[in-house]
XYZ file of C-alpha atoms in Angstrom:
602
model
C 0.000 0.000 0.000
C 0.743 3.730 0.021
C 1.932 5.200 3.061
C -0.436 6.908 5.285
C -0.652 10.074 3.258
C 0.832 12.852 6.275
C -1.400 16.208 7.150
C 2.080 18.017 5.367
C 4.721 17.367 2.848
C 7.848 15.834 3.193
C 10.638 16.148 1.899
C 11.276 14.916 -1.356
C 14.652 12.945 -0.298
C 12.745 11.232 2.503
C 9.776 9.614 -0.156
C 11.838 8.898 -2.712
C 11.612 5.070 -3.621
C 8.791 4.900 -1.149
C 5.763 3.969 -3.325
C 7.690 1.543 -5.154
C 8.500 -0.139 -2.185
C 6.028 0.040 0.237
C 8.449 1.570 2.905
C 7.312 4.538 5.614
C 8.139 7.811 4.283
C 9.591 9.079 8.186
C 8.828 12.860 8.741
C 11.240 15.015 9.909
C 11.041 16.349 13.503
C 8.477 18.986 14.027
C 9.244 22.283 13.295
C 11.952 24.083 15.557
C 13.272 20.317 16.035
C 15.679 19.549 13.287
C 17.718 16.083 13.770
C 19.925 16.679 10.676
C 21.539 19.379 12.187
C 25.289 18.974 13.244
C 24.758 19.513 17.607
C 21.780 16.930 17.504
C 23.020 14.447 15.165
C 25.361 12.996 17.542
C 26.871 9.173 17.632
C 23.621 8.355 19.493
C 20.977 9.437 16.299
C 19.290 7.224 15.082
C 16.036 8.056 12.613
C 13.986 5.090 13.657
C 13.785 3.760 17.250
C 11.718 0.869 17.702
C 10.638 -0.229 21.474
C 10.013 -4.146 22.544
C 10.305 -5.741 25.226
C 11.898 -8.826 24.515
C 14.924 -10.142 22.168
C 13.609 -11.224 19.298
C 9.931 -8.265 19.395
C 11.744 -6.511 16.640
C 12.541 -9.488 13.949
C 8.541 -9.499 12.485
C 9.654 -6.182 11.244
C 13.525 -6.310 9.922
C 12.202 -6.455 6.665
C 10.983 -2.881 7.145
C 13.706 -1.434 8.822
C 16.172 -3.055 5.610
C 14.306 -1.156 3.737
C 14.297 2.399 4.908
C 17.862 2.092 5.386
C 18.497 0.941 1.520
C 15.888 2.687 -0.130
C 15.799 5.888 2.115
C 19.119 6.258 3.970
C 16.827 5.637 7.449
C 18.947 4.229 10.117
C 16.862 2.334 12.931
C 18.180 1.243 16.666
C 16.257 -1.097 18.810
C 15.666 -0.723 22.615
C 14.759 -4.041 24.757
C 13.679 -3.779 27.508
C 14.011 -7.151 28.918
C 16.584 -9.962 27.892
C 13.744 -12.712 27.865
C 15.105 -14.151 30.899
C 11.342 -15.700 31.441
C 11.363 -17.989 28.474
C 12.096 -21.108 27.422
C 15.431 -22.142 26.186
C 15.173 -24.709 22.937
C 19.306 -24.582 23.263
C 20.366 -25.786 26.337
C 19.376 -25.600 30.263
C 20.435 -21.812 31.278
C 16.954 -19.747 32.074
C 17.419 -16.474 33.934
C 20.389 -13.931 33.733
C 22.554 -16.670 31.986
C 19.224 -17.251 29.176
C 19.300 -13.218 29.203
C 22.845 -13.144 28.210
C 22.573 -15.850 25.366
C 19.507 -13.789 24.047
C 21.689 -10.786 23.706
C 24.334 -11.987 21.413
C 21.480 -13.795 19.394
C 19.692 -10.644 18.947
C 22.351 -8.382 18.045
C 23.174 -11.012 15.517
C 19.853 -10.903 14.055
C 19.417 -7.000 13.891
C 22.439 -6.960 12.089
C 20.951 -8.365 8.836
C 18.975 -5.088 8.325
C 21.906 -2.970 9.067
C 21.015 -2.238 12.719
C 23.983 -1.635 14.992
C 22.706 -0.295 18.442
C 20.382 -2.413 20.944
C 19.797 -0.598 24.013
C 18.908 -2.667 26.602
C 16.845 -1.537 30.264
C 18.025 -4.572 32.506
C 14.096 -5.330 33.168
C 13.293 -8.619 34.599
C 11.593 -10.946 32.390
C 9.421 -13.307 34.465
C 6.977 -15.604 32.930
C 4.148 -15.260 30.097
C 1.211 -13.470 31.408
C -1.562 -11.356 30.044
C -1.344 -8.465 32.285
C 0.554 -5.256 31.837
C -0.137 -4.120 35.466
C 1.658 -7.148 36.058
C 4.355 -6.350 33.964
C 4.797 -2.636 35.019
C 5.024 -4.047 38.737
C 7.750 -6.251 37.848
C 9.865 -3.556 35.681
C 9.410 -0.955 38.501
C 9.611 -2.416 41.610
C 11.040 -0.913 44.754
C 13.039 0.898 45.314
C 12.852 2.115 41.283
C 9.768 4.554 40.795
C 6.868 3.254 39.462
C 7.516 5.546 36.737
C 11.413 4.189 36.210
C 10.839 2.432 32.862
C 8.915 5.411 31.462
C 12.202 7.626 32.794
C 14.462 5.665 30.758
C 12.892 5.327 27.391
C 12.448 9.135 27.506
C 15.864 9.589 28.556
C 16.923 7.483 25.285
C 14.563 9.245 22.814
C 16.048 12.293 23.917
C 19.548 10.955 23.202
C 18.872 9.605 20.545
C 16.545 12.078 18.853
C 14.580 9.605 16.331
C 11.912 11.404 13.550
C 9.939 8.332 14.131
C 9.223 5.407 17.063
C 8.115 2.298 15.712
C 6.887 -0.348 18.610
C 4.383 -3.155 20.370
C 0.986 -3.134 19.462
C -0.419 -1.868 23.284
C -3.720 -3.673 23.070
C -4.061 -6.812 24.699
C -5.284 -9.248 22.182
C -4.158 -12.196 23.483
C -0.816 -11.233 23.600
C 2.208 -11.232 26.106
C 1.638 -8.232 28.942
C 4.887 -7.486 28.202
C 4.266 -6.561 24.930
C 1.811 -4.698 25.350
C 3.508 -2.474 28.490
C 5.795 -1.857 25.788
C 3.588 -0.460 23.616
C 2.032 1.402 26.407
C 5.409 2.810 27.497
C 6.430 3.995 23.954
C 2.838 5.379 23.603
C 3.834 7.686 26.877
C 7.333 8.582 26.136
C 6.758 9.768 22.603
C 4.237 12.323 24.324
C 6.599 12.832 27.082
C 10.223 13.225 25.239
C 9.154 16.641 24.066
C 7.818 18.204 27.276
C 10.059 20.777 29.262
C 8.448 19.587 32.080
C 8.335 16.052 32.091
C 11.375 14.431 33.722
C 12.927 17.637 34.123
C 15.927 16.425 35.668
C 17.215 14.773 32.474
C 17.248 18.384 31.286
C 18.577 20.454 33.852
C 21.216 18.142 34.698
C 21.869 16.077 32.069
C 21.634 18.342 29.882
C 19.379 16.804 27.448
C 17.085 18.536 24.906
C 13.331 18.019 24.727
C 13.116 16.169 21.570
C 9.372 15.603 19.622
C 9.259 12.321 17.257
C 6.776 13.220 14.072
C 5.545 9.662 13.934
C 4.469 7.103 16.148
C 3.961 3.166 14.686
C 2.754 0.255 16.408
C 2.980 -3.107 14.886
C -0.378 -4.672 13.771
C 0.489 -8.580 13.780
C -3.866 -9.326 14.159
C -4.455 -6.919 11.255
C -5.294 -9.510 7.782
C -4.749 -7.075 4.806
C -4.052 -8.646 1.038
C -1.417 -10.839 -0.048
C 1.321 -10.005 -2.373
C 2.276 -6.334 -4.203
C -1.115 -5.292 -4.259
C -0.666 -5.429 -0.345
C 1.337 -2.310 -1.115
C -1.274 -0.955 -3.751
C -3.518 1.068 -1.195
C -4.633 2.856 2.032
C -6.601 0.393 4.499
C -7.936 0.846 7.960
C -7.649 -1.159 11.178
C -11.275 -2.461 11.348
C -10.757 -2.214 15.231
C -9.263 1.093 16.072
C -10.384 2.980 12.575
C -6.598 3.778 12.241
C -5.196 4.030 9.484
C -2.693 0.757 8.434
C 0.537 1.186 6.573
C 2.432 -1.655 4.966
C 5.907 -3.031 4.109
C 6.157 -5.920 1.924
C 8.989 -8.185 2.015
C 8.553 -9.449 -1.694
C 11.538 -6.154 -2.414
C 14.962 -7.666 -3.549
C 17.667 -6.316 -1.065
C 20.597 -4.200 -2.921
C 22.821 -5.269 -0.371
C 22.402 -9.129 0.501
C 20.707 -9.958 -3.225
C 17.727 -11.694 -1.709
C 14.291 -10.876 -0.949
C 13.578 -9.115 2.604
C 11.494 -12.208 3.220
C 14.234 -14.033 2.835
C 16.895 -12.071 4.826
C 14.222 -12.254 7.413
C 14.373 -15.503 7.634
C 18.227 -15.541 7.708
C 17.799 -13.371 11.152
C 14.845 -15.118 12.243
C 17.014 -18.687 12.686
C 19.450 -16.974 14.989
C 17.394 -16.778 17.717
C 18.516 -20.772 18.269
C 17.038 -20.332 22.652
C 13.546 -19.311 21.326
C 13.693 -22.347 18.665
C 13.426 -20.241 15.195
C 16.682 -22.249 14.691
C 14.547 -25.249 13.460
C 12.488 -22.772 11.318
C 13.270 -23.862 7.095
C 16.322 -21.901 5.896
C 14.845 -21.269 2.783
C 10.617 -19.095 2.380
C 9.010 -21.378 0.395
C 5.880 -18.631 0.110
C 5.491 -17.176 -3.775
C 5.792 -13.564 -3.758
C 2.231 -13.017 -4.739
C 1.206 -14.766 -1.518
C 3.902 -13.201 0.888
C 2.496 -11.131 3.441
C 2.994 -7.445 4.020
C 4.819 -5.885 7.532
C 1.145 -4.006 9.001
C 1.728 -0.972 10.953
C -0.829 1.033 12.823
C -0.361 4.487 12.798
C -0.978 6.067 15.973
C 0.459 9.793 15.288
C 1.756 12.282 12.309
C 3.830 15.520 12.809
C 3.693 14.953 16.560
C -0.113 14.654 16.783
C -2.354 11.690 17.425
C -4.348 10.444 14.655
C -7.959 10.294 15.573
C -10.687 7.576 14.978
C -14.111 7.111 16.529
C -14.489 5.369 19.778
C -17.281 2.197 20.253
C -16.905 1.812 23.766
C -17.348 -1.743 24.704
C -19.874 -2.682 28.000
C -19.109 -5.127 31.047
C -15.735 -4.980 30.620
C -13.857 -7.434 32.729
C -10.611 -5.990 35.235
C -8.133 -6.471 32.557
C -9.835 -4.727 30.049
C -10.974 -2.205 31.433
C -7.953 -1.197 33.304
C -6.731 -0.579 29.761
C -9.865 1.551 28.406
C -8.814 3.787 31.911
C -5.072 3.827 30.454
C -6.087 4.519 26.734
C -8.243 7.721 28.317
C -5.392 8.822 30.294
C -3.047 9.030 26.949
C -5.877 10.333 25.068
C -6.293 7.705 22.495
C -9.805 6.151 23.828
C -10.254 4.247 20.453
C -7.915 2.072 20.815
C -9.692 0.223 23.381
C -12.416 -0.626 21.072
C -12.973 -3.899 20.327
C -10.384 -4.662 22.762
C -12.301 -7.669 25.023
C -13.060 -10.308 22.859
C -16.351 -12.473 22.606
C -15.442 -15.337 25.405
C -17.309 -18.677 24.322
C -19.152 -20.177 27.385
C -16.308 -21.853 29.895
C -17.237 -25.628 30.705
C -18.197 -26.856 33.246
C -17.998 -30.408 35.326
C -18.619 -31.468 39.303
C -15.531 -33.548 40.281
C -17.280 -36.698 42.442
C -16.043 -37.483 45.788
C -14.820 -40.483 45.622
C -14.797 -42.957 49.304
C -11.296 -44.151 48.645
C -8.369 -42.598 47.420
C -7.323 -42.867 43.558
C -3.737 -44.977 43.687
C -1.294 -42.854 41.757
C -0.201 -44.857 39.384
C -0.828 -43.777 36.108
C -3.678 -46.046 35.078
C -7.222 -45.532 35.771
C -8.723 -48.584 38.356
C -12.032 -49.529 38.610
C -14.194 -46.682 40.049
C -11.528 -44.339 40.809
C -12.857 -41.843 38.466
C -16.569 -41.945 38.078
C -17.264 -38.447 36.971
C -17.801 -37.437 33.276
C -14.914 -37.519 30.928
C -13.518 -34.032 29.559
C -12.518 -33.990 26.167
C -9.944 -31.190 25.320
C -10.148 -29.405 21.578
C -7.549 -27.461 19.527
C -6.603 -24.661 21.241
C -3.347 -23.344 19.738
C -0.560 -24.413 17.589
C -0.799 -26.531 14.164
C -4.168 -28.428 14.155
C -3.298 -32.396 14.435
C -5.298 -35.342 13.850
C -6.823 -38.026 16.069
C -4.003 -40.294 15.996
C -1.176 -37.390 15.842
C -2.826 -35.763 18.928
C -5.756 -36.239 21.112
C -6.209 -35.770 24.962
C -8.956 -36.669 27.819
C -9.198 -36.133 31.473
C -10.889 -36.799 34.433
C -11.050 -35.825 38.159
C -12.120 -36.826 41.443
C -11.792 -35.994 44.908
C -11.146 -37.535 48.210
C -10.773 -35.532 51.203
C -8.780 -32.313 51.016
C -7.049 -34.073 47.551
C -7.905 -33.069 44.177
C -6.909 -36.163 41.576
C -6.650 -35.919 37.686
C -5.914 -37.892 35.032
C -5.061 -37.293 31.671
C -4.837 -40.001 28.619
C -3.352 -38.542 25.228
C -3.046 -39.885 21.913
C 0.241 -38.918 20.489
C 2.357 -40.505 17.399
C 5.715 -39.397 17.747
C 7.781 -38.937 21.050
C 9.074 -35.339 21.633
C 12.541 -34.168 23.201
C 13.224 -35.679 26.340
C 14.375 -33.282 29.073
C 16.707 -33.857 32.037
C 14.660 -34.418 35.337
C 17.483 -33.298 36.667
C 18.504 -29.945 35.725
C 15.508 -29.472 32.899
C 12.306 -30.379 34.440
C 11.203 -26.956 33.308
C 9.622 -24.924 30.933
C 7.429 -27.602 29.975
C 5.477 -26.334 26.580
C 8.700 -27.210 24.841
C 7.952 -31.037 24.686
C 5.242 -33.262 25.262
C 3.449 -32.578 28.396
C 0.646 -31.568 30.209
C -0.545 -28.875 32.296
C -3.232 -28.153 35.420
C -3.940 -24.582 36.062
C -6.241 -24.400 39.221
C -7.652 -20.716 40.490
C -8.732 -21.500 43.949
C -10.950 -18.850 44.360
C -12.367 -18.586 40.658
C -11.754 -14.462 40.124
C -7.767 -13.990 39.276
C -6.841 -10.964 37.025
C -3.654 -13.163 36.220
C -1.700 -16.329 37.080
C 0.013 -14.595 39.703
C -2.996 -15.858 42.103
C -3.099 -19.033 40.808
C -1.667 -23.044 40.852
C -0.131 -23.964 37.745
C 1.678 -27.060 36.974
C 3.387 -28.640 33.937
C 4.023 -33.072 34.149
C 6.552 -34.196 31.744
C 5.425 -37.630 31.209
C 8.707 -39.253 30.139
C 12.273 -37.518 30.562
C 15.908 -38.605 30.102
C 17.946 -41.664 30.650
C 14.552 -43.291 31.682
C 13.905 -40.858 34.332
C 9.836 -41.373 34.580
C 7.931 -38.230 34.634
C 8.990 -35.107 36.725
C 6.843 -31.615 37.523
C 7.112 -28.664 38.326
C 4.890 -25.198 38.738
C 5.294 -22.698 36.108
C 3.783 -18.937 35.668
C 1.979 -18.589 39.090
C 2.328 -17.837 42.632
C 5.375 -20.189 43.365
C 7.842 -21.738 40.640
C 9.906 -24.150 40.587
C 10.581 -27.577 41.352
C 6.876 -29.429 42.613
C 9.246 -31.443 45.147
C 9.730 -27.989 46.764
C 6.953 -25.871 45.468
C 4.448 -28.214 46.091
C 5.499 -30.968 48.177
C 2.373 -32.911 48.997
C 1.721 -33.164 45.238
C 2.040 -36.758 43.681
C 2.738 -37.717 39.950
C 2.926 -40.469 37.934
C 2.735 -41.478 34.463
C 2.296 -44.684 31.919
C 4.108 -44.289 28.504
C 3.242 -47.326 25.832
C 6.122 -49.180 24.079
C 5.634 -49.046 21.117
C 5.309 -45.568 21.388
C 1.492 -44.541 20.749
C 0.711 -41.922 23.824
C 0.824 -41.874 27.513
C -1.138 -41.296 30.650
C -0.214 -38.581 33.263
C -2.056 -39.227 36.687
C -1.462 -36.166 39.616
C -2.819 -35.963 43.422
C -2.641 -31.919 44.195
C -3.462 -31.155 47.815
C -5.772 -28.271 48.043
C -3.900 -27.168 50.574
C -0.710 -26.477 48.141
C -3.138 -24.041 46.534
C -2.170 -20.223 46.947
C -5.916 -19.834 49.307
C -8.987 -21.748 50.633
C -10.746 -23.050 47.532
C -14.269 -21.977 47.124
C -16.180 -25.142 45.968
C -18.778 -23.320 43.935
C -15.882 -21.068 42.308
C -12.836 -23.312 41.782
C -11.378 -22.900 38.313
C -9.735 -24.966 35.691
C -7.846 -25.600 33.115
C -6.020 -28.769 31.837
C -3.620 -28.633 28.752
C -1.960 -30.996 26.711
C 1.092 -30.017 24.867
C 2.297 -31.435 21.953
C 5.669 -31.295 20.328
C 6.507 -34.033 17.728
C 10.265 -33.232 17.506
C 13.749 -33.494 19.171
C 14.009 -29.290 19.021
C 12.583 -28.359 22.169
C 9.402 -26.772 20.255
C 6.029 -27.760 20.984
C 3.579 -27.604 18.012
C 0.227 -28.105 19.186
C -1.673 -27.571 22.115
C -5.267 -29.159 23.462
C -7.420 -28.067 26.693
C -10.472 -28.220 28.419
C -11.326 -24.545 27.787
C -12.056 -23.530 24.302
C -10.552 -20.253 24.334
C -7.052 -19.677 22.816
C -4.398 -17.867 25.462
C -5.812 -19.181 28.595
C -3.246 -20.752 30.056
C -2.687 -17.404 30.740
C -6.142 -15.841 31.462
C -7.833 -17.357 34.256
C -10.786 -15.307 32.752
C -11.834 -18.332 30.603
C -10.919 -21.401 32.842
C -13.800 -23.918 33.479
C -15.433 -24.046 36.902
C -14.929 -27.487 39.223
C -17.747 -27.872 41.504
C -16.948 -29.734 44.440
C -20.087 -30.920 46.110
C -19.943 -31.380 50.155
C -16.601 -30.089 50.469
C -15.520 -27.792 53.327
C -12.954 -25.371 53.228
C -10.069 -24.340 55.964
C -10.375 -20.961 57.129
C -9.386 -18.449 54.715
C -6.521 -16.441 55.152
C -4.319 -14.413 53.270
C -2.717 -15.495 50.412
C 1.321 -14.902 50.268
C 2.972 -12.416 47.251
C 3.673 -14.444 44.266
C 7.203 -14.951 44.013
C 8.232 -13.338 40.703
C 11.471 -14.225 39.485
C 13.033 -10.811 39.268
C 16.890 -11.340 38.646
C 17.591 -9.591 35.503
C 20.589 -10.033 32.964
C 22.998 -6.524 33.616
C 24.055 -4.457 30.734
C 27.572 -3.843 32.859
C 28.449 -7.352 32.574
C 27.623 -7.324 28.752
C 30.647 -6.499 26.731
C 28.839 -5.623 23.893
C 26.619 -3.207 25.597
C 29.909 -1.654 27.183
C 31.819 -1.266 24.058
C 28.017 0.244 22.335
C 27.993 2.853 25.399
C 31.034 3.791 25.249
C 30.493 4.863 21.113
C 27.208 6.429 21.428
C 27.938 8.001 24.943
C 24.229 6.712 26.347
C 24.612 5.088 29.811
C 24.486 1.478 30.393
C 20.451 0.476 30.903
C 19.146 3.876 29.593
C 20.166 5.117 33.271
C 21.781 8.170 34.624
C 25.520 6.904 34.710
């Protein structure tokens, strides 16, 4: 498509090649702002600044950012504010810091391909995938930071590094990581910010920055399904959620530099993010052009000024949601919170019988151990798989103060087996199951919650191990939850396996409520030695909820009694963060642009 046609001409320099290939004409700063000028364009400039909030956030768009710096001389740097210490590691064993580290070198690898040479890291914790900003923004500004520390720092950098446009997360949370969309949120805010006298003064008065106005604000659009192809390029289009307008890249262009497409190049950077498993993705795009997707951005402001759309405000909003219609009115930009809770499908619902004597843990079902009904988990994420490639039931039951399940799935080909012993972890990244358990049926986010991942089968014949994931308490079950109980069944030949648990309600984060209990039960299926699952199955038939405890089914528990409610204990984030300080690279880049270590002071 055409670029979003601006409210004022640009320079002819800055459109050139721009309708031929799809690219963002970038305006200049607003007037009385001019970055081409010899005292702002310092080592630091940079005339695109994209904002993300984990290694690897940026690569959906490296086809973009190759092309304004071929076709218009646009150079682009990359701010992360996390080292996606939280994730999963398809490589080897190291999570945390010495993930965060590994995640580093891959990304500044990866930038590279589309001629990007700074990556300014903020030394945020990355915890675990959740839905919730507020979560998030807790987590990146805890005590004894501000609560406004993260905001501080990516003004600080737009200031120092005086970009005509900020490209970042889409801040609307459709499903996607809170993370992500704190990003956006934060970019939203600083762009507003970086040009106010007032705001942050400090960095002014004593640091001597200058207030510094971007002319255009982009958020990626990875939900918005435009046309295929060149035509993808061919005209303006709308996002039919927001009513802002949509701008496009398409990656079909043939690089000058690296004679390949951008799709391809793309790809090259893509497969050196080995940890998050994009190693395994094929080194060649098969896609034809004509079928090769365009690079979507939303455009959220031109020449410094929000671009406007109508708002449709949404009713009965649930606490997630609308805590982000409150932060959407406090930027100014209601309409992007319309459309913004989706239409939940009814959550299922089952009473778990209480059974007179306690299932035996053993993997196999006996005779009347499980009488209630059986639960038959769908498709929920991931490739779609047949009956015989993947298929999953479960059932419950409960004696006393112990909640049982077990879960039979149908599965043709083993995945990776992990290490009980230093890799009974991360659990998606093989085949496995999970049981996510809100005792008291109205979490915003997993933080309040019980969640637990079985590996079924691990190394050197090490029967199946667990541990809790993503919720109040990670880490090993042995320590995490000790009264919990696992065991598993794996046929030889290899055609599936059963996973049977015990979870003491007591190992729950407070005093269930029998007629509120929540529920979810995954399966997760992997097919392949790479430490990448494929597919996923549960009980509740709406995508993402593993991480929203919104959609979970309810587990009635008839005639059982409670302990005493109390208070339930802070969840135990994992807040240890990867430090720029110990990161040569990030040395050696601070001392050639001159901008602190972290986006800090010093």
């Amino acid at each position: 498509m055409t670029p979003y046609k601006p409210r004022r001409l640009l320079p002819a320099a800055l459109v050139a090649g721009a309708l031929a290939t799809g690219a963002c004409s970038t305006h200049t700063a607003p007037d009385g702002d001019d970055s081409t000028s010899p005292a702002r364009r310092t080592a630091a400039h940079t005339d695109v600044l994209f904002i993300g909030a984990h290694p690897d956030d940026e690569f959906q768009s490296l086809a973009a950012f190759g092309q304004w710096r071929e076709r218009q001389g646009l150079s682009t740097g990359v701010v992360t504010i996390t080292r996606g210490e939280g994730g999963g590691n398809a490589a080897g064993p190291e999570e945390g810091p010495a993930l965060g580290v590994i995640r580093e070198r891959e990304e500044r690898a990866a930038v590279a391909h589309a001629g990007i040479r700074n990556v300014f890291y903020l030394d945020k914790p990355d915890f675990w995938y959740t839905l919730s900003a507020p979560l998030t923004a807790k987590a990146w500004n805890r005590p004894p930071q501000q609560p406004t520390d993260t905001l501080a720092r990516l003004v600080r950098l737009i200031r120092a590094t005086t970009p005509k446009t900020v490209v970042t997360m889409d801040p609307r949370p459709f499903g996607q990581h809170g993370g992500h969309q704190e990003a956006g949120r934060m970019a939203v805010e600083a762009f507003r910010l970086a040009g106010d006298p007032a705001a942050f003064p400090e960095q002014i008065t004593k640091e001597k920055h200058a207030p510094w106005k971007p002319g255009r604000l982009l958020a990626q659009n990875w939900t918005f399904d435009g046309p295929t192809g060149e035509r993808c390029a061919a005209r303006q289009v709308t996002d039919p959620h927001t009513g802002l307008p949509v701008m496009s890249v398409w990656p079909g262009v043939r690089s000058r530099d690296h004679g390949k497409t951008w799709a391809q190049v793309e790809r090259d950077a893509a497969r050196t993010y080995i940890t998050q498993g994009f190693g395994t993705l094929p080194p060649t795009v098969g896609t034809p052009a004509n079928r090769l997707p365009c690079e979507w951005f939303t455009v959220l402001a031109e020449d410094g000024r929000q671009v406007t759309a109508p708002v449709h405000p949404q009713t009965g909003l649930r606490p997630l949601y609308a805590e982000f219609r409150d932060w959407t009115q406090k930027v100014h930009m209601p309409w992007l919170a319309n459309d913004a809770q989706p239409a939940y499908p009814p959550a299922p619902a089952t009473t778990v019988p209480d059974v007179a004597e306690a299932p035996v843990v053993d993997g196999t079902a006996g005779p009347d151990e499980y009488p209630g009904e059986t639960l038959h988990l769908t498709h929920w994420d991931g490739k779609e798989c047949t009956p015989d490639d993947c298929s999953a039931d479960a059932r419950l039951a409960r004696h006393g103060d112990d909640l049982y399940v077990l879960v039979h799935v149908t599965d043709d080909r083993k995945g990776a087996p992990l290490d009980a012993r230093n890799d009974c972890k991360r659990h998606w990244r093989t085949d496995s199951v999970e049981i996510d358990l809100d005792p008291r049926g109205r979490s915003d986010d997993t933080s309040t919650t019980f969640r637990t991942g079985i590996l079924p089968f691990t190394a050197h014949d090490g029967g199946p191990c667990a541990e809790r994931d993503a919720d109040d308490h990670q880490g090993p079950a042995s320590s995490t939850a000790p009264g919990m109980t696992v065991a598993s069944t794996v046929t030889d030949p290899y055609h599936g396996y059963t996973v049977e648990a015990k979870i003491p309600l007591a190992d729950l984060p407070a005093p269930v409520d029998p007629a509120r209990l929540t529920a979810n039960i995954l399966v997760y299926d992997s097919d392949t030695q790479d430490k990448t699952g494929k597919s996923r199955l549960a009980w509740s038939p709406y995508g993402s909820a593993q991480a929203d405890p919104y959609v979970w089914g309810t587990l009635h528990l008839p005639g059982y009694t409670p302990p005493p409610d109390h208070p339930a204990p802070a969840a135990e984030l994992p807040l240890e963060a990867a430090r720029s300080q110990d990161s040569p690279a990030s040395v050696s880049q601070s001392t050639r642009t001159g901008i602190p270590l972290g986006g800090g002071t010093s």
